Amino acid sequence: EVSITKFPADERKIIAKAHDKYKKARAGIINTRHGQIHTPAFMPVGTKGTVKAMLPESVQTTGADIILGNTYHLMLQPGAKRVFKLGGLHKFMNWSKPLLTDSGGFQVMSLSKLRKITEEGVIFNSHIDGSKFMLSPESSTEIQYLLGSTITMAFDECTPYPSTYEQAKSSMELTSRWAKRSRKAFYSRDGYGQFGIIQGSIYNDLRLKSALDLIELDFEGYAIGGLAVGEGQELMFKVLDYAPDLLPINKPRYLMGVGKPADIIGAVQRGIDMFDCVIPTRSGRNGQAFTKYGVVNIRNSKYKEDNTPLEEDCLCPACKNYTKAYLHYLVKVKEILGAMLMTWHNLMYFQKLMLRIREYIAQGKDFDFIS
Ligand SMILES: CC1(C)O[C@@H]2[C@@H](CO[C@@]3(CNc4nc5cc6c(=O)[nH]c(N)nc6cc5[nH]4)OC(C)(C)O[C@@H]23)O1
Ligand SMILES: [Zn+2]
């Protein structure tokens, strides 16, 4: 029931502005071969075929519909052909819902020491044993097929931040050529999809050109790459004020590597549907718990005799059965159970945030809350 109240003109402008701010937010469902994805969605990161410190069934109880894996790590160990022979990544890791795999270029740049970028692809030495590998649009796409990914990411070059206009332009153009080769190498099947990744750094004309090049290839969804690479929230939002609108309105939009709750809320308001970030899992293992009261650093000595849960109304095992004092102790003495419980709580927190955002959008309500 919306009651129409006569606001003075200037207040009406503010309210209109607020609603205007939310008009790009959308809630929906992506149907895949491995089940539905309710969007806006947060994807827990399972880089090496496991969400660290979590059983897959526990990840499922947090409400996650889809998790992320990494081509780069899995091709080095245990190897894509071996995973294929063993029945694919879903079977290997006992996760039957959707899986999205990143295409590996970004991880090569952020992980391996020696590498060379050529038109063909990226030649690099494994950060594990130094052996030589090459990733190309074709090999990355084939590896993701062997893994059995529900959503395959195109092979791109993540333009570093900061970059000059010229650097960003040539990097974006390489990504467009690689996207074309990735699309050609993709074995399309019902219920599986491939997402293109737009680049262009912070330059709106390059972002537009990147989007136009990739829309021509008719991907099942589109990611905005080259963000969450040190540019900061303000600059990221500046790009997000226009970039999502360059992409097809009826296809999923995925912002890679984001982020903290406030980043996610701001990006949803600008039209983003999918997110992945290591924050809930990595910071959980480091003793940081996300709660409605803010981030709790459980190692702080003020918790050593705190007999209350992280959040009294949270349904996760950490909050239902344990106290902050116990979590403080476990993390201090580096007990594995500490990493498990903190991770479980944070993943639950992030999924509850996404659920509330989806509900607020469905009811046409504002969701500027950051709790
Ligand atoms: C936010 C937070 C905590 O996440 C951490 C750390 C540093 O940022 C992150 C997250 N940001 C991030 N931006 C990305 C851009 C691309 C991209 O353009 N292309 C492709 N294929 N994959 C991408 C994956 C991305 N992840 O990137 C690494 C280095 C993976 O660690 C993550 O800060
Ligand atoms: Zn909890």
PDB file of C-alpha atoms and ligand atoms in Angstrom, residues 102-103 106-107 110 156 158 197 199 225-229 256-257 277-279 282, ligand 1:
ATOM      1  CA  ASP A 102      37.431 -17.388 -14.543  1.00  0.00           C
ATOM      2  CA  SER A 103      39.463 -17.700 -17.737  1.00  0.00           C
ATOM      3  CA  PHE A 106      43.986 -12.217 -14.792  1.00  0.00           C
ATOM      4  CA  GLN A 107      45.423 -14.825 -12.428  1.00  0.00           C
ATOM      5  CA  SER A 110      48.566 -11.464 -10.579  1.00  0.00           C
ATOM      6  CA  ASP A 156      40.754 -11.407 -21.734  1.00  0.00           C
ATOM      7  CA  CYS A 158      42.752  -7.310 -17.443  1.00  0.00           C
ATOM      8  CA  ILE A 197      34.433  -9.438 -20.358  1.00  0.00           C
ATOM      9  CA  GLN A 199      37.687  -3.724 -20.605  1.00  0.00           C
ATOM     10  CA  GLY A 225      36.523  -6.455 -16.013  1.00  0.00           C
ATOM     11  CA  GLY A 226      39.432  -4.212 -15.133  1.00  0.00           C
ATOM     12  CA  LEU A 227      37.818  -3.035 -11.895  1.00  0.00           C
ATOM     13  CA  ALA A 228      38.564  -3.827  -8.224  1.00  0.00           C
ATOM     14  CA  VAL A 229      42.211  -3.585  -9.234  1.00  0.00           C
ATOM     15  CA  MET A 256      34.410  -9.354 -11.260  1.00  0.00           C
ATOM     16  CA  GLY A 257      36.146  -9.365  -7.904  1.00  0.00           C
ATOM     17  CA  CYS A 277      34.963 -11.771  -3.945  1.00  0.00           C
ATOM     18  CA  VAL A 278      37.448 -13.474  -1.635  1.00  0.00           C
ATOM     19  CA  ILE A 279      36.612 -11.061   1.207  1.00  0.00           C
ATOM     20  CA  ARG A 282      39.805 -14.754   3.210  1.00  0.00           C
TER      21      ARG A 282
HETATM   22  C1  LIG B   1      38.808  -6.928  -3.584  1.00  0.00           C
HETATM   23  C2  LIG B   1      39.898  -7.869  -3.086  1.00  0.00           C
HETATM   24  C3  LIG B   1      39.799  -8.216  -1.607  1.00  0.00           C
HETATM   25  O1  LIG B   1      39.840  -9.066  -3.828  1.00  0.00           O
HETATM   26  C4  LIG B   1      41.159  -9.488  -4.013  1.00  0.00           C
HETATM   27  C5  LIG B   1      42.051  -8.251  -3.878  1.00  0.00           C
HETATM   28  C6  LIG B   1      42.555  -7.729  -5.182  1.00  0.00           C
HETATM   29  O2  LIG B   1      41.499  -7.773  -6.135  1.00  0.00           O
HETATM   30  C7  LIG B   1      41.046  -9.072  -6.486  1.00  0.00           C
HETATM   31  C8  LIG B   1      39.588  -8.923  -6.896  1.00  0.00           C
HETATM   32  N1  LIG B   1      39.486  -8.025  -8.050  1.00  0.00           N
HETATM   33  C9  LIG B   1      39.354  -8.508  -9.297  1.00  0.00           C
HETATM   34  N2  LIG B   1      39.321  -7.717 -10.394  1.00  0.00           N
HETATM   35  C10 LIG B   1      39.248  -8.539 -11.466  1.00  0.00           C
HETATM   36  C11 LIG B   1      39.253  -8.263 -12.842  1.00  0.00           C
HETATM   37  C12 LIG B   1      39.223  -9.354 -13.756  1.00  0.00           C
HETATM   38  C13 LIG B   1      39.281  -9.128 -15.171  1.00  0.00           C
HETATM   39  O3  LIG B   1      39.346  -7.986 -15.694  1.00  0.00           O
HETATM   40  N3  LIG B   1      39.284 -10.231 -15.989  1.00  0.00           N
HETATM   41  C14 LIG B   1      39.201 -11.498 -15.490  1.00  0.00           C
HETATM   42  N4  LIG B   1      39.204 -12.553 -16.349  1.00  0.00           N
HETATM   43  N5  LIG B   1      39.132 -11.752 -14.158  1.00  0.00           N
HETATM   44  C15 LIG B   1      39.153 -10.683 -13.276  1.00  0.00           C
HETATM   45  C16 LIG B   1      39.134 -10.943 -11.887  1.00  0.00           C
HETATM   46  C17 LIG B   1      39.196  -9.872 -10.982  1.00  0.00           C
HETATM   47  N6  LIG B   1      39.254  -9.818  -9.616  1.00  0.00           N
HETATM   48  O4  LIG B   1      41.811  -9.638  -7.534  1.00  0.00           O
HETATM   49  C18 LIG B   1      42.696 -10.634  -6.997  1.00  0.00           C
HETATM   50  C19 LIG B   1      44.113 -10.206  -7.268  1.00  0.00           C
HETATM   51  C20 LIG B   1      42.305 -12.003  -7.537  1.00  0.00           C
HETATM   52  O5  LIG B   1      42.470 -10.662  -5.596  1.00  0.00           O
HETATM   53  C21 LIG B   1      41.219 -10.093  -5.397  1.00  0.00           C
HETATM   54  O6  LIG B   1      41.200  -7.266  -3.314  1.00  0.00           O
END
